Amino acid sequence: MHRRQFLTSAAVAALLATIPAIGPALAQDTPQAVVEAYLAAWNAHDSAKAAEHFADNVVYYDASVGKPVEGKEAAKTGVIDNFLKAVPDAVWTMKGKPVTQDDRVSFEWEFSGTNSGDWADGTKATGKKFAFTGASMFSIKDGKIASQSDYYDALGFYKQLGLM
């Protein structure tokens, strides 16, 4: 009888010991974790790693541009590469905690750096430091960013760069 109780207790203990190992693995797939890993890749200046968080058919909307960029490669080259080449010291900081609901994540942010590289549209580097705030909204599907929408003060940003 004692042997059976011991074996049962040992089996339950072994099962419970695996739960912490499972918990963090599942937590990495939450919409918030996906967005935080994406932000970390931006801050590591690794556009390829950042783009890995996109779904193949991602829709990236920048309100200051007005027309969405569609597809993983187009979003990588048209948005991430563009910013990281023009601002190689870029820092994208989440302000406060994100708001999450189901597969949606939103947060206010600050983007800062020095415009020491040319922009993809041919605009030459200004050499000026800048910092501006905005907000982003993400939709996550199957552990990937299906859509991202960015809203920020583009006029204030351009003024800081001396472009207006």
Coordinates of C-alpha atoms in Angstrom, one line a residue:
M1 CA 0.0 0.0 0.0
H2 CA 2.8 2.5 0.9
R3 CA 4.6 1.6 -2.2
R4 CA 1.6 2.4 -4.4
Q5 CA 1.1 5.7 -2.6
F6 CA 4.8 6.5 -3.1
L7 CA 4.7 5.7 -6.8
T8 CA 1.5 7.7 -7.3
S9 CA 3.0 10.7 -5.4
A10 CA 6.2 10.4 -7.4
A11 CA 4.3 10.3 -10.7
V12 CA 2.2 13.4 -9.7
A13 CA 5.4 15.2 -8.6
A14 CA 7.1 14.4 -11.9
L15 CA 4.1 15.7 -13.8
L16 CA 3.9 18.9 -11.8
A17 CA 7.6 19.5 -12.3
T18 CA 7.0 19.7 -16.0
I19 CA 4.4 22.4 -15.8
P20 CA 6.7 25.4 -15.3
A21 CA 8.7 24.2 -18.4
I22 CA 5.5 24.1 -20.4
G23 CA 4.1 27.5 -19.1
P24 CA 6.9 29.8 -20.4
A25 CA 6.9 28.1 -23.8
L26 CA 3.3 28.8 -24.2
A27 CA 3.7 32.3 -22.9
Q28 CA 6.1 33.1 -25.7
D29 CA 3.2 32.6 -28.2
T30 CA 0.9 35.1 -26.6
P31 CA 0.1 38.2 -28.8
Q32 CA 1.8 40.5 -26.3
A33 CA 5.0 38.3 -26.3
V34 CA 5.0 38.3 -30.1
V35 CA 4.8 42.1 -30.1
E36 CA 7.5 42.5 -27.4
A37 CA 9.9 40.2 -29.3
Y38 CA 9.2 42.2 -32.5
L39 CA 10.0 45.5 -30.7
A40 CA 13.2 43.9 -29.3
A41 CA 14.3 43.0 -32.8
W42 CA 13.8 46.6 -33.9
N43 CA 15.9 47.8 -31.0
A44 CA 18.6 45.3 -31.8
H45 CA 18.6 46.8 -35.3
D46 CA 17.9 43.4 -36.8
S47 CA 15.3 43.9 -39.6
A48 CA 15.4 40.2 -40.7
K49 CA 14.6 39.1 -37.1
A50 CA 11.8 41.7 -36.8
A51 CA 10.3 40.6 -40.1
E52 CA 10.2 37.0 -38.9
H53 CA 7.4 38.1 -36.7
F54 CA 5.2 39.0 -39.7
A55 CA 2.7 36.8 -41.3
D56 CA 3.5 36.3 -45.0
N57 CA 0.4 38.4 -45.9
V58 CA 0.9 41.1 -43.3
V59 CA -0.7 44.5 -43.8
Y60 CA 1.4 47.4 -42.4
Y61 CA -0.5 50.7 -42.3
D62 CA 1.4 54.0 -41.6
A63 CA -1.3 56.7 -41.2
S64 CA 1.2 59.4 -42.3
V65 CA 1.6 57.5 -45.7
G66 CA -2.0 56.6 -46.1
K67 CA -1.5 53.5 -48.2
P68 CA -0.9 50.1 -46.6
V69 CA 2.2 48.0 -47.4
E70 CA 1.2 44.4 -48.0
G71 CA 3.3 41.4 -47.6
K72 CA 6.2 40.3 -45.4
E73 CA 9.1 41.3 -47.7
A74 CA 7.5 44.6 -48.7
A75 CA 7.0 45.6 -45.0
K76 CA 10.5 44.6 -44.2
T77 CA 12.2 46.6 -47.0
G78 CA 9.6 49.4 -47.2
V79 CA 9.3 50.1 -43.5
I80 CA 11.8 48.4 -41.2
D81 CA 14.9 48.6 -43.5
N82 CA 14.0 52.1 -44.5
F83 CA 13.9 53.3 -40.9
L84 CA 16.9 51.3 -39.6
K85 CA 19.1 52.5 -42.5
A86 CA 18.0 56.2 -42.0
V87 CA 18.2 55.9 -38.2
P88 CA 20.8 53.3 -37.4
D89 CA 20.7 54.2 -33.7
A90 CA 16.9 54.0 -33.5
V91 CA 15.2 53.3 -30.2
W92 CA 11.5 52.3 -30.1
T93 CA 10.2 52.4 -26.5
M94 CA 6.9 51.2 -25.3
K95 CA 5.3 53.7 -22.9
G96 CA 3.5 51.9 -20.2
K97 CA 1.9 48.5 -20.5
P98 CA 0.2 47.5 -23.7
V99 CA -3.5 47.0 -23.9
T100 CA -4.4 43.5 -25.0
Q101 CA -7.7 42.0 -26.0
D102 CA -7.8 38.5 -27.5
D103 CA -5.5 38.7 -30.5
R104 CA -5.1 42.5 -30.5
V105 CA -2.3 44.5 -28.8
S106 CA -2.0 48.3 -28.7
F107 CA 0.4 50.6 -27.0
E108 CA 1.7 54.2 -27.0
W109 CA 5.4 54.5 -27.8
E110 CA 8.3 56.9 -28.4
F111 CA 10.6 56.5 -31.4
S112 CA 14.0 58.3 -31.2
G113 CA 17.4 58.5 -32.8
T114 CA 19.6 60.4 -35.2
N115 CA 18.8 60.7 -38.9
S116 CA 22.3 59.8 -40.1
G117 CA 21.3 57.8 -43.1
D118 CA 19.4 58.6 -46.3
W119 CA 15.7 57.6 -46.5
A120 CA 14.6 55.1 -49.2
D121 CA 12.7 57.9 -51.0
G122 CA 15.9 59.7 -51.7
T123 CA 15.6 62.3 -48.9
K124 CA 19.2 62.9 -47.7
A125 CA 20.2 62.4 -44.0
T126 CA 19.8 65.6 -41.9
G127 CA 22.1 64.5 -39.1
K128 CA 19.4 65.7 -36.6
K129 CA 18.3 64.0 -33.5
F130 CA 14.6 63.5 -33.0
A131 CA 12.0 61.9 -30.7
F132 CA 8.3 61.6 -31.3
T133 CA 5.4 59.7 -29.9
G134 CA 2.7 57.6 -31.5
A135 CA 0.6 54.5 -31.0
S136 CA 0.5 51.2 -32.8
M137 CA -2.3 48.6 -33.0
F138 CA -1.4 44.9 -33.9
S139 CA -3.5 41.9 -34.8
I140 CA -1.8 38.6 -34.2
K141 CA -2.8 35.4 -35.9
D142 CA -1.1 32.0 -35.3
G143 CA 1.8 33.6 -33.5
K144 CA 2.5 36.1 -36.3
I145 CA 1.7 39.8 -36.8
A146 CA -1.2 39.8 -39.3
S147 CA -1.5 43.6 -39.3
Q148 CA 0.1 46.7 -37.8
S149 CA -1.2 50.2 -37.9
D150 CA 0.9 53.1 -36.7
Y151 CA -0.4 56.6 -35.8
Y152 CA 1.9 59.4 -35.0
D153 CA 2.7 63.2 -35.4
A154 CA 4.4 63.1 -38.8
L155 CA 4.4 66.9 -39.0
G156 CA 6.3 67.2 -35.7
F157 CA 8.7 64.5 -36.8
Y158 CA 9.5 66.2 -40.1
K159 CA 9.9 69.6 -38.3
Q160 CA 12.5 68.0 -36.0
L161 CA 14.4 66.7 -39.0
G162 CA 14.3 70.2 -40.5
L163 CA 12.3 68.9 -43.5
M164 CA 9.5 71.4 -43.0

